[in-house]
PDB file of C-alpha atoms and ligand atoms in Angstrom:
ATOM      1  CA  MET A   1       1.599   8.483 -26.644  1.00 78.00           C
ATOM      2  CA  ARG A   2       5.068   6.893 -26.430  1.00 84.00           C
ATOM      3  CA  VAL A   3       5.061   3.640 -24.450  1.00 87.00           C
ATOM      4  CA  GLN A   4       8.017   3.639 -22.081  1.00 93.00           C
ATOM      5  CA  PRO A   5      10.030   0.396 -22.390  1.00 97.00           C
ATOM      6  CA  VAL A   6      10.254  -1.702 -19.204  1.00 97.00           C
ATOM      7  CA  THR A   7      14.064  -1.373 -19.089  1.00 98.00           C
ATOM      8  CA  GLU A   8      13.695   2.410 -19.122  1.00 98.00           C
ATOM      9  CA  ILE A   9      11.147   2.260 -16.268  1.00 98.00           C
ATOM     10  CA  MET A  10      13.553   0.066 -14.260  1.00 98.00           C
ATOM     11  CA  GLU A  11      16.355   2.601 -14.765  1.00 98.00           C
ATOM     12  CA  GLU A  12      14.020   5.466 -13.883  1.00 98.00           C
ATOM     13  CA  PHE A  13      13.115   3.885 -10.516  1.00 98.00           C
ATOM     14  CA  ALA A  14      16.661   2.669  -9.813  1.00 98.00           C
ATOM     15  CA  ALA A  15      17.736   6.351  -9.825  1.00 98.00           C
ATOM     16  CA  ARG A  16      15.228   6.986  -6.972  1.00 98.00           C
ATOM     17  CA  PRO A  17      14.204  10.441  -8.259  1.00 98.00           C
ATOM     18  CA  TRP A  18      11.593  10.897  -5.495  1.00 98.00           C
ATOM     19  CA  GLN A  19      14.473  11.407  -3.040  1.00 98.00           C
ATOM     20  CA  ALA A  20      15.230  14.727  -4.753  1.00 98.00           C
ATOM     21  CA  VAL A  21      11.647  16.026  -4.363  1.00 97.00           C
ATOM     22  CA  PRO A  22      11.756  19.053  -2.028  1.00 95.00           C
ATOM     23  CA  ASP A  23       8.972  19.471   0.549  1.00 92.00           C
ATOM     24  CA  ALA A  24       8.024  22.731  -1.197  1.00 95.00           C
ATOM     25  CA  ASP A  25       6.862  20.714  -4.252  1.00 97.00           C
ATOM     26  CA  LEU A  26       4.226  18.998  -2.113  1.00 97.00           C
ATOM     27  CA  GLY A  27       2.672  22.358  -1.204  1.00 97.00           C
ATOM     28  CA  VAL A  28      -0.225  22.046   1.262  1.00 98.00           C
ATOM     29  CA  ALA A  29      -0.043  18.230   1.024  1.00 98.00           C
ATOM     30  CA  ALA A  30       3.139  18.333   3.123  1.00 97.00           C
ATOM     31  CA  GLU A  31       1.006  19.625   6.028  1.00 97.00           C
ATOM     32  CA  VAL A  32      -1.457  16.714   5.960  1.00 98.00           C
ATOM     33  CA  PRO A  33      -0.636  14.262   8.787  1.00 98.00           C
ATOM     34  CA  THR A  34       0.436  10.831   7.594  1.00 98.00           C
ATOM     35  CA  MET A  35       1.817   7.538   8.829  1.00 97.00           C
ATOM     36  CA  LEU A  36       4.165   7.500   5.807  1.00 96.00           C
ATOM     37  CA  THR A  37       7.867   8.226   6.184  1.00 95.00           C
ATOM     38  CA  ARG A  38       9.128  11.377   4.463  1.00 95.00           C
ATOM     39  CA  GLU A  39      10.643   9.298   1.639  1.00 96.00           C
ATOM     40  CA  GLU A  40       7.397   7.357   1.156  1.00 97.00           C
ATOM     41  CA  GLY A  41       5.468  10.643   1.033  1.00 97.00           C
ATOM     42  CA  CYS A  42       7.825  12.008  -1.630  1.00 98.00           C
ATOM     43  CA  LEU A  43       7.450   8.746  -3.585  1.00 98.00           C
ATOM     44  CA  TYR A  44       3.648   9.138  -3.622  1.00 98.00           C
ATOM     45  CA  HIS A  45       3.923  12.741  -4.835  1.00 98.00           C
ATOM     46  CA  TRP A  46       6.442  11.782  -7.502  1.00 98.00           C
ATOM     47  CA  LEU A  47       4.310   8.822  -8.659  1.00 98.00           C
ATOM     48  CA  GLY A  48       1.364  11.183  -9.040  1.00 98.00           C
ATOM     49  CA  ARG A  49       3.454  13.648 -11.037  1.00 98.00           C
ATOM     50  CA  ARG A  50       4.755  10.961 -13.444  1.00 98.00           C
ATOM     51  CA  ALA A  51       1.223   9.603 -14.104  1.00 98.00           C
ATOM     52  CA  LYS A  52       0.118   9.670 -17.742  1.00 97.00           C
ATOM     53  CA  GLY A  53      -3.640   9.865 -17.228  1.00 97.00           C
ATOM     54  CA  LEU A  54      -4.135   6.182 -18.150  1.00 97.00           C
ATOM     55  CA  GLY A  55      -6.515   5.396 -15.316  1.00 98.00           C
ATOM     56  CA  ALA A  56      -7.582   6.021 -11.744  1.00 98.00           C
ATOM     57  CA  THR A  57      -5.384   6.243  -8.680  1.00 99.00           C
ATOM     58  CA  VAL A  58      -6.526   4.000  -5.811  1.00 99.00           C
ATOM     59  CA  ASP A  59      -5.460   4.571  -2.201  1.00 98.00           C
ATOM     60  CA  LEU A  60      -6.390   1.563  -0.031  1.00 98.00           C
ATOM     61  CA  GLY A  61      -6.069   2.578   3.621  1.00 98.00           C
ATOM     62  CA  ALA A  62      -6.254   6.364   3.793  1.00 98.00           C
ATOM     63  CA  TYR A  63      -6.415   7.090   7.557  1.00 98.00           C
ATOM     64  CA  ALA A  64      -6.391  10.937   7.749  1.00 98.00           C
ATOM     65  CA  GLY A  65      -5.767  11.427   4.011  1.00 98.00           C
ATOM     66  CA  GLY A  66      -1.971  11.768   4.104  1.00 98.00           C
ATOM     67  CA  SER A  67      -1.236   9.325   1.285  1.00 98.00           C
ATOM     68  CA  ALA A  68      -4.130  10.693  -0.823  1.00 98.00           C
ATOM     69  CA  ALA A  69      -2.952  14.296  -0.381  1.00 98.00           C
ATOM     70  CA  ARG A  70       0.574  13.417  -1.512  1.00 98.00           C
ATOM     71  CA  LEU A  71      -0.728  11.502  -4.545  1.00 98.00           C
ATOM     72  CA  LEU A  72      -3.129  14.350  -5.397  1.00 98.00           C
ATOM     73  CA  SER A  73      -0.482  17.067  -5.097  1.00 98.00           C
ATOM     74  CA  GLY A  74       1.626  15.149  -7.631  1.00 98.00           C
ATOM     75  CA  LEU A  75      -1.267  14.275  -9.931  1.00 98.00           C
ATOM     76  CA  ALA A  76      -2.256  17.942 -10.047  1.00 98.00           C
ATOM     77  CA  LEU A  77       1.155  18.639 -11.626  1.00 98.00           C
ATOM     78  CA  SER A  78       1.007  15.720 -14.079  1.00 98.00           C
ATOM     79  CA  GLY A  79      -0.741  17.673 -16.816  1.00 98.00           C
ATOM     80  CA  HIS A  80      -3.336  14.901 -17.232  1.00 98.00           C
ATOM     81  CA  PRO A  81      -6.898  14.383 -15.940  1.00 98.00           C
ATOM     82  CA  PHE A  82      -6.821  12.586 -12.583  1.00 98.00           C
ATOM     83  CA  HIS A  83      -8.983  11.125  -9.842  1.00 98.00           C
ATOM     84  CA  VAL A  84      -8.091   9.429  -6.552  1.00 98.00           C
ATOM     85  CA  HIS A  85     -10.333   6.807  -4.932  1.00 98.00           C
ATOM     86  CA  SER A  86      -9.520   6.600  -1.230  1.00 98.00           C
ATOM     87  CA  TYR A  87     -10.807   3.667   0.794  1.00 98.00           C
ATOM     88  CA  ASP A  88     -11.013   3.370   4.569  1.00 98.00           C
ATOM     89  CA  ARG A  89     -13.405   2.896   7.430  1.00 98.00           C
ATOM     90  CA  PHE A  90     -12.386   6.455   8.329  1.00 98.00           C
ATOM     91  CA  ARG A  91     -12.573   5.669  12.057  1.00 98.00           C
ATOM     92  CA  SER A  92      -9.785   6.075  14.604  1.00 98.00           C
ATOM     93  CA  SER A  93      -8.891   4.933  18.091  1.00 97.00           C
ATOM     94  CA  ARG A  94      -7.958   7.642  20.588  1.00 98.00           C
ATOM     95  CA  ALA A  95      -4.423   6.223  20.778  1.00 97.00           C
ATOM     96  CA  TYR A  96      -3.848   6.607  17.000  1.00 97.00           C
ATOM     97  CA  TRP A  97      -5.592   9.981  17.010  1.00 98.00           C
ATOM     98  CA  SER A  98      -3.328  11.412  19.705  1.00 97.00           C
ATOM     99  CA  ARG A  99      -0.247  10.016  17.962  1.00 97.00           C
ATOM    100  CA  PHE A 100      -0.995  10.983  14.361  1.00 97.00           C
ATOM    101  CA  LEU A 101      -3.378  13.943  14.779  1.00 98.00           C
ATOM    102  CA  PRO A 102      -1.854  15.752  17.766  1.00 96.00           C
ATOM    103  CA  ASP A 103      -3.171  19.149  16.597  1.00 96.00           C
ATOM    104  CA  GLU A 104      -6.818  18.000  16.433  1.00 97.00           C
ATOM    105  CA  PRO A 105      -8.986  17.967  19.581  1.00 96.00           C
ATOM    106  CA  LEU A 106      -8.831  14.450  21.046  1.00 97.00           C
ATOM    107  CA  PRO A 107     -12.217  12.666  20.741  1.00 97.00           C
ATOM    108  CA  GLU A 108     -13.851  11.421  23.931  1.00 96.00           C
ATOM    109  CA  ALA A 109     -14.192   7.828  22.766  1.00 97.00           C
ATOM    110  CA  ASP A 110     -12.548   5.279  20.486  1.00 98.00           C
ATOM    111  CA  ASP A 111     -13.891   4.599  16.987  1.00 97.00           C
ATOM    112  CA  ALA A 112     -14.011   8.337  16.321  1.00 98.00           C
ATOM    113  CA  ASP A 113     -15.206   9.638  12.951  1.00 98.00           C
ATOM    114  CA  LEU A 114     -12.270  10.761  10.784  1.00 98.00           C
ATOM    115  CA  LEU A 115     -14.366  11.919   7.824  1.00 98.00           C
ATOM    116  CA  PRO A 116     -14.656  15.630   8.760  1.00 98.00           C
ATOM    117  CA  VAL A 117     -10.879  15.770   9.248  1.00 98.00           C
ATOM    118  CA  VAL A 118     -10.184  13.915   6.002  1.00 98.00           C
ATOM    119  CA  ARG A 119     -12.589  16.127   4.023  1.00 98.00           C
ATOM    120  CA  ARG A 120     -10.815  19.206   5.369  1.00 98.00           C
ATOM    121  CA  HIS A 121      -7.392  17.759   4.530  1.00 98.00           C
ATOM    122  CA  LEU A 122      -8.409  16.905   0.974  1.00 98.00           C
ATOM    123  CA  ALA A 123     -10.495  20.049   0.321  1.00 98.00           C
ATOM    124  CA  PRO A 124      -7.916  21.549  -2.114  1.00 98.00           C
ATOM    125  CA  TRP A 125      -8.609  18.602  -4.480  1.00 98.00           C
ATOM    126  CA  ALA A 126     -12.279  17.983  -3.575  1.00 98.00           C
ATOM    127  CA  ASP A 127     -13.368  17.564  -7.231  1.00 98.00           C
ATOM    128  CA  HIS A 128     -10.655  14.964  -7.815  1.00 98.00           C
ATOM    129  CA  VAL A 129     -11.247  12.579  -4.949  1.00 98.00           C
ATOM    130  CA  THR A 130     -13.911  10.039  -3.955  1.00 98.00           C
ATOM    131  CA  LEU A 131     -13.985   8.662  -0.410  1.00 98.00           C
ATOM    132  CA  HIS A 132     -15.214   5.058  -0.232  1.00 98.00           C
ATOM    133  CA  VAL A 133     -16.317   4.625   3.365  1.00 98.00           C
ATOM    134  CA  GLY A 134     -16.518   1.204   5.041  1.00 98.00           C
ATOM    135  CA  ASP A 135     -14.883  -2.213   5.071  1.00 98.00           C
ATOM    136  CA  ILE A 136     -12.657  -2.687   2.011  1.00 98.00           C
ATOM    137  CA  GLY A 137     -13.490  -6.400   2.274  1.00 98.00           C
ATOM    138  CA  GLU A 138     -17.000  -5.513   1.080  1.00 98.00           C
ATOM    139  CA  LYS A 139     -15.941  -3.195  -1.746  1.00 98.00           C
ATOM    140  CA  LEU A 140     -15.873  -4.125  -5.418  1.00 98.00           C
ATOM    141  CA  TRP A 141     -13.870  -2.230  -8.058  1.00 98.00           C
ATOM    142  CA  THR A 142     -15.826  -1.286 -11.178  1.00 97.00           C
ATOM    143  CA  GLY A 143     -13.930   1.893 -12.023  1.00 97.00           C
ATOM    144  CA  GLY A 144     -11.913   0.755 -15.080  1.00 98.00           C
ATOM    145  CA  PRO A 145      -8.125   0.842 -15.469  1.00 98.00           C
ATOM    146  CA  ILE A 146      -5.975   1.765 -12.473  1.00 98.00           C
ATOM    147  CA  GLU A 147      -2.668   3.544 -13.111  1.00 98.00           C
ATOM    148  CA  ILE A 148      -1.472   3.770  -9.494  1.00 99.00           C
ATOM    149  CA  LEU A 149      -2.562   1.379  -6.744  1.00 99.00           C
ATOM    150  CA  SER A 150      -1.365   1.912  -3.203  1.00 98.00           C
ATOM    151  CA  VAL A 151      -2.118  -0.944  -0.777  1.00 98.00           C
ATOM    152  CA  ASP A 152      -1.902   0.001   2.902  1.00 98.00           C
ATOM    153  CA  ALA A 153      -4.820  -2.050   4.215  1.00 97.00           C
ATOM    154  CA  ALA A 154      -3.943  -5.720   3.627  1.00 95.00           C
ATOM    155  CA  LYS A 155      -3.567  -6.282   7.360  1.00 95.00           C
ATOM    156  CA  GLY A 156      -4.822  -9.872   7.102  1.00 97.00           C
ATOM    157  CA  SER A 157      -4.379 -12.658   4.549  1.00 98.00           C
ATOM    158  CA  ALA A 158      -8.070 -12.753   3.517  1.00 98.00           C
ATOM    159  CA  MET A 159      -7.958  -9.007   2.864  1.00 98.00           C
ATOM    160  CA  ALA A 160      -4.780  -9.440   0.780  1.00 98.00           C
ATOM    161  CA  ASP A 161      -6.660 -11.977  -1.386  1.00 98.00           C
ATOM    162  CA  HIS A 162      -9.720  -9.725  -1.668  1.00 98.00           C
ATOM    163  CA  ILE A 163      -7.631  -6.714  -2.689  1.00 98.00           C
ATOM    164  CA  ALA A 164      -5.818  -8.752  -5.326  1.00 98.00           C
ATOM    165  CA  ASP A 165      -9.105 -10.195  -6.675  1.00 98.00           C
ATOM    166  CA  GLN A 166     -10.762  -6.796  -6.962  1.00 98.00           C
ATOM    167  CA  PHE A 167      -8.010  -4.380  -7.922  1.00 98.00           C
ATOM    168  CA  PHE A 168      -5.085  -6.235  -9.560  1.00 98.00           C
ATOM    169  CA  PRO A 169      -7.002  -7.181 -12.756  1.00 98.00           C
ATOM    170  CA  ALA A 170      -7.527  -3.428 -13.411  1.00 98.00           C
ATOM    171  CA  LEU A 171      -3.763  -2.766 -13.595  1.00 98.00           C
ATOM    172  CA  VAL A 172      -2.379  -2.047 -17.077  1.00 98.00           C
ATOM    173  CA  PRO A 173       0.665  -4.169 -17.989  1.00 98.00           C
ATOM    174  CA  GLY A 174       3.759  -2.141 -18.763  1.00 97.00           C
ATOM    175  CA  ARG A 175       2.213   1.020 -17.288  1.00 98.00           C
ATOM    176  CA  SER A 176       0.554   0.615 -13.878  1.00 98.00           C
ATOM    177  CA  ILE A 177       2.422   0.962 -10.600  1.00 98.00           C
ATOM    178  CA  LEU A 178       1.561  -1.011  -7.455  1.00 99.00           C
ATOM    179  CA  VAL A 179       2.871   0.157  -4.074  1.00 98.00           C
ATOM    180  CA  GLN A 180       2.726  -2.513  -1.370  1.00 98.00           C
ATOM    181  CA  GLN A 181       3.136  -0.145   1.552  1.00 98.00           C
ATOM    182  CA  ASP A 182       3.546  -2.798   4.295  1.00 95.00           C
ATOM    183  CA  TYR A 183       5.473  -5.302   2.207  1.00 98.00           C
ATOM    184  CA  LEU A 184       8.367  -5.948   4.594  1.00 98.00           C
ATOM    185  CA  MET A 185       6.463  -5.797   7.863  1.00 97.00           C
ATOM    186  CA  ALA A 186       7.300  -8.945   9.796  1.00 97.00           C
ATOM    187  CA  VAL A 187       3.678  -9.368  10.896  1.00 97.00           C
ATOM    188  CA  GLN A 188       2.263  -9.384   7.344  1.00 97.00           C
ATOM    189  CA  PRO A 189       4.159 -12.264   5.699  1.00 98.00           C
ATOM    190  CA  TRP A 190       1.225 -12.963   3.353  1.00 98.00           C
ATOM    191  CA  LEU A 191       2.201  -9.943   1.235  1.00 98.00           C
ATOM    192  CA  PRO A 192       5.513 -11.310  -0.132  1.00 98.00           C
ATOM    193  CA  ALA A 193       3.869 -14.757  -0.227  1.00 98.00           C
ATOM    194  CA  GLN A 194       1.143 -13.322  -2.467  1.00 98.00           C
ATOM    195  CA  MET A 195       3.439 -11.302  -4.724  1.00 98.00           C
ATOM    196  CA  VAL A 196       5.904 -14.143  -5.314  1.00 98.00           C
ATOM    197  CA  GLY A 197       2.897 -16.171  -6.441  1.00 98.00           C
ATOM    198  CA  LEU A 198       2.372 -13.405  -9.018  1.00 98.00           C
ATOM    199  CA  ARG A 199       6.026 -13.048 -10.012  1.00 98.00           C
ATOM    200  CA  GLU A 200       5.192 -13.475 -13.717  1.00 98.00           C
ATOM    201  CA  HIS A 201       2.805 -10.493 -13.408  1.00 98.00           C
ATOM    202  CA  PHE A 202       4.793  -7.937 -11.401  1.00 98.00           C
ATOM    203  CA  LEU A 203       8.347  -6.662 -11.612  1.00 98.00           C
ATOM    204  CA  PRO A 204       9.871  -5.294  -8.373  1.00 98.00           C
ATOM    205  CA  LEU A 205      11.165  -1.771  -9.070  1.00 98.00           C
ATOM    206  CA  ALA A 206      12.333  -0.392  -5.717  1.00 98.00           C
ATOM    207  CA  HIS A 207      12.388  -0.865  -1.968  1.00 98.00           C
ATOM    208  CA  VAL A 208      11.359   2.388  -0.310  1.00 97.00           C
ATOM    209  CA  PRO A 209      12.195   2.515   3.405  1.00 93.00           C
ATOM    210  CA  LYS A 210      10.970   1.598   5.712  1.00 90.00           C
ATOM    211  CA  VAL A 211       8.914  -1.298   4.449  1.00 94.00           C
ATOM    212  CA  GLY A 212       7.370  -0.440   1.072  1.00 96.00           C
ATOM    213  CA  LEU A 213       7.997  -2.128  -2.257  1.00 98.00           C
ATOM    214  CA  VAL A 214       7.088  -0.665  -5.638  1.00 98.00           C
ATOM    215  CA  PHE A 215       6.128  -2.979  -8.502  1.00 98.00           C
ATOM    216  CA  LEU A 216       5.403  -2.548 -12.198  1.00 98.00           C
ATOM    217  CA  SER A 217       2.507  -4.533 -13.614  1.00 98.00           C
ATOM    218  CA  VAL A 218       3.924  -6.596 -16.503  1.00 98.00           C
ATOM    219  CA  ALA A 219       1.145  -9.053 -17.386  1.00 98.00           C
ATOM    220  CA  PRO A 220      -2.658  -9.076 -17.029  1.00 98.00           C
ATOM    221  CA  VAL A 221      -3.728 -10.597 -13.700  1.00 98.00           C
ATOM    222  CA  THR A 222      -6.188 -13.323 -14.636  1.00 98.00           C
ATOM    223  CA  GLU A 223      -8.548 -15.355 -12.420  1.00 98.00           C
ATOM    224  CA  GLN A 224      -6.207 -18.315 -12.835  1.00 98.00           C
ATOM    225  CA  ALA A 225      -3.218 -16.265 -11.647  1.00 98.00           C
ATOM    226  CA  LEU A 226      -5.201 -15.003  -8.655  1.00 98.00           C
ATOM    227  CA  ALA A 227      -6.209 -18.534  -7.697  1.00 98.00           C
ATOM    228  CA  ALA A 228      -2.570 -19.674  -7.784  1.00 97.00           C
ATOM    229  CA  ALA A 229      -1.413 -16.698  -5.703  1.00 98.00           C
ATOM    230  CA  ARG A 230      -4.093 -16.980  -2.988  1.00 98.00           C
ATOM    231  CA  VAL A 231      -2.635 -16.759   0.521  1.00 98.00           C
ATOM    232  CA  ASP A 232      -5.522 -17.120   2.990  1.00 98.00           C
ATOM    233  CA  THR A 233      -5.770 -20.881   2.567  1.00 97.00           C
ATOM    234  CA  LEU A 234      -2.025 -21.616   2.804  1.00 98.00           C
ATOM    235  CA  THR A 235      -0.818 -23.791   5.678  1.00 98.00           C
ATOM    236  CA  ASP A 236       1.967 -22.339   7.827  1.00 98.00           C
ATOM    237  CA  GLY A 237       4.446 -24.606   6.040  1.00 98.00           C
ATOM    238  CA  LYS A 238       3.378 -23.390   2.587  1.00 98.00           C
ATOM    239  CA  LEU A 239       3.319 -19.777   3.745  1.00 98.00           C
ATOM    240  CA  MET A 240       6.901 -20.147   4.978  1.00 98.00           C
ATOM    241  CA  ALA A 241       7.970 -21.790   1.722  1.00 98.00           C
ATOM    242  CA  ARG A 242       6.527 -18.836  -0.210  1.00 98.00           C
ATOM    243  CA  VAL A 243       8.280 -16.322   2.069  1.00 98.00           C
ATOM    244  CA  ARG A 244      11.596 -18.118   1.399  1.00 98.00           C
ATOM    245  CA  GLU A 245      10.867 -17.985  -2.341  1.00 98.00           C
ATOM    246  CA  ALA A 246      10.176 -14.247  -2.032  1.00 98.00           C
ATOM    247  CA  ALA A 247      13.504 -13.764  -0.219  1.00 98.00           C
ATOM    248  CA  ARG A 248      15.278 -15.323  -3.215  1.00 98.00           C
ATOM    249  CA  TRP A 249      13.199 -13.258  -5.661  1.00 98.00           C
ATOM    250  CA  HIS A 250      14.161 -10.004  -3.930  1.00 98.00           C
ATOM    251  CA  GLU A 251      17.846 -10.885  -3.437  1.00 97.00           C
ATOM    252  CA  GLY A 252      19.898  -7.718  -3.953  1.00 96.00           C
ATOM    253  CA  MET A 253      16.911  -5.401  -3.394  1.00 97.00           C
ATOM    254  CA  VAL A 254      15.781  -6.354   0.117  1.00 96.00           C
ATOM    255  CA  PRO A 255      17.978  -7.493   3.038  1.00 93.00           C
ATOM    256  CA  ARG A 256      17.335 -11.171   3.914  1.00 95.00           C
ATOM    257  CA  ALA A 257      16.763 -10.209   7.565  1.00 96.00           C
ATOM    258  CA  ALA A 258      13.303  -8.843   6.682  1.00 97.00           C
ATOM    259  CA  PHE A 259      12.163 -12.297   5.527  1.00 98.00           C
ATOM    260  CA  LYS A 260      13.821 -14.041   8.489  1.00 98.00           C
ATOM    261  CA  SER A 261      11.675 -11.910  10.816  1.00 97.00           C
ATOM    262  CA  MET A 262       8.545 -12.976   8.898  1.00 98.00           C
ATOM    263  CA  LEU A 263       9.476 -16.653   9.218  1.00 98.00           C
ATOM    264  CA  MET A 264       9.946 -16.166  12.964  1.00 97.00           C
ATOM    265  CA  GLN A 265       6.506 -14.577  13.251  1.00 97.00           C
ATOM    266  CA  ILE A 266       4.860 -17.500  11.459  1.00 97.00           C
ATOM    267  CA  LYS A 267       6.703 -20.017  13.668  1.00 97.00           C
ATOM    268  CA  GLU A 268       5.800 -18.145  16.852  1.00 96.00           C
ATOM    269  CA  HIS A 269       2.140 -17.635  15.900  1.00 96.00           C
ATOM    270  CA  PRO A 270       0.872 -20.770  14.146  1.00 96.00           C
ATOM    271  CA  GLY A 271      -2.270 -20.237  12.094  1.00 97.00           C
ATOM    272  CA  VAL A 272      -2.454 -16.489  12.792  1.00 95.00           C
ATOM    273  CA  ARG A 273      -3.401 -14.453   9.734  1.00 96.00           C
ATOM    274  CA  PHE A 274      -3.890 -10.930  11.117  1.00 95.00           C
ATOM    275  CA  GLY A 275      -0.983  -8.566  11.725  1.00 94.00           C
ATOM    276  CA  TRP A 276      -2.548  -7.120  14.880  1.00 94.00           C
ATOM    277  CA  GLN A 277      -2.975 -10.610  16.359  1.00 92.00           C
ATOM    278  CA  MET A 278       0.697 -11.424  15.770  1.00 94.00           C
ATOM    279  CA  ARG A 279       1.718  -8.093  17.286  1.00 89.00           C
ATOM    280  CA  ARG A 280      -0.524  -8.506  20.327  1.00 88.00           C
ATOM    281  CA  ALA A 281       0.602 -12.112  20.951  1.00 81.00           C
ATOM    282  CA  SER A 282       4.268 -11.016  20.775  1.00 77.00           C
ATOM    283  CA  ALA A 283       3.604  -8.155  23.230  1.00 80.00           C
ATOM    284  CA  GLU A 284       1.821 -10.519  25.643  1.00 80.00           C
ATOM    285  CA  GLY A 285       4.713 -12.994  25.379  1.00 74.00           C
ATOM    286  CA  ARG A 286       7.163 -10.247  26.438  1.00 70.00           C
ATOM    287  CA  ARG A 287       5.155  -9.393  29.600  1.00 63.00           C
TER     288      ARG A 287
HETATM  289  C1  SAM B   1      -1.469   2.407   8.026  1.00 70.01           C
HETATM  290  S1  SAM B   1      -3.037   3.131   7.928  1.00 70.01           S
HETATM  291  C2  SAM B   1      -2.981   4.085   6.463  1.00 70.01           C
HETATM  292  C3  SAM B   1      -2.069   5.264   6.508  1.00 70.01           C
HETATM  293  C4  SAM B   1      -2.278   6.265   5.416  1.00 70.01           C
HETATM  294  N1  SAM B   1      -2.059   5.700   4.103  1.00 70.01           N
HETATM  295  C5  SAM B   1      -1.425   7.486   5.637  1.00 70.01           C
HETATM  296  O1  SAM B   1      -0.924   8.057   4.668  1.00 70.01           O
HETATM  297  O2  SAM B   1      -1.289   7.921   6.787  1.00 70.01           O
HETATM  298  C6  SAM B   1      -4.059   1.811   7.475  1.00 70.01           C
HETATM  299  C7  SAM B   1      -5.485   2.196   7.271  1.00 70.01           C
HETATM  300  O3  SAM B   1      -6.145   1.065   6.727  1.00 70.01           O
HETATM  301  C8  SAM B   1      -7.468   1.074   7.181  1.00 70.01           C
HETATM  302  N2  SAM B   1      -8.025  -0.280   7.071  1.00 70.01           N
HETATM  303  C9  SAM B   1      -7.460  -1.440   7.502  1.00 70.01           C
HETATM  304  N3  SAM B   1      -8.278  -2.470   7.243  1.00 70.01           N
HETATM  305  C10 SAM B   1      -9.397  -1.941   6.652  1.00 70.01           C
HETATM  306  C11 SAM B   1     -10.603  -2.496   6.161  1.00 70.01           C
HETATM  307  N4  SAM B   1     -10.847  -3.805   6.229  1.00 70.01           N
HETATM  308  N5  SAM B   1     -11.515  -1.655   5.620  1.00 70.01           N
HETATM  309  C12 SAM B   1     -11.283  -0.329   5.558  1.00 70.01           C
HETATM  310  N6  SAM B   1     -10.153   0.250   6.003  1.00 70.01           N
HETATM  311  C13 SAM B   1      -9.220  -0.545   6.542  1.00 70.01           C
HETATM  312  C14 SAM B   1      -7.379   1.557   8.625  1.00 70.01           C
HETATM  313  O4  SAM B   1      -8.603   2.128   9.014  1.00 70.01           O
HETATM  314  C15 SAM B   1      -6.231   2.566   8.551  1.00 70.01           C
HETATM  315  O5  SAM B   1      -6.702   3.887   8.471  1.00 70.01           O
END
């Protein structure tokens, strides 16, 4: 199989071909509820379709199966064998349920089981998907090479480290794609801090609004690299320094304002390393 040169991959992504994907191409996947924007959903489908069958697809943070369905609908058109591993607790609050699953009967209590809904949503590809139920922080990856890795569950700095430790070493340099779905969210500054620590290992390919960044793996992620990129143990000062470094790294691809908002969040919430805690503290401050 021809190995696509990195410059060609950069040009391919710079043309943003996923924007031309019509909803009709997604088929039944377009009906599966998702927290992704339309463009992000088309990106996932397109990434699946361009896959070469080099390894698994991993979907970290599945919620109701929207991201998995879009990946699967693309993979099914790739012409190669495929399998998606979707990870989540598969539980939902009533508030999220009513917002993202308005057509499903609202459960009576929080922490409702999403699995029956997810299984129904992913039924068209049932033989091509494995649901890994539970805390991702307790999951280990032993499934071989990963061709597409979507990270939508690194909501805290310790989880970002765990995900990197477990899944990044399985990425294939020159071939594998990493989507950091929450990359530019102000309340998750550890993501750019982590990736800039791995700048010799990943090449930024595209910013996909609202907040996602797509990377190409370009070098094997070793234990030594992971240790140097760890974010959970960084002081606020070091975290801010890394965010500033990331802003310089992404100059021309990402507006500086995104990183300024992250710096503000760190300043306003010293020592906080969970996105939900930053969000809640900001909301309480506004009251
Ligand atoms: C933004 S949502 C994912 C949205 C989904 N990709 C879509 O297409 O709609 C994030 C998901 O990550 C999951 N998550 C966050 N932290 C987790 C953890 N430690 N273990 C398992 N799942 C987790 C949540 O349960 C939630 O469903």
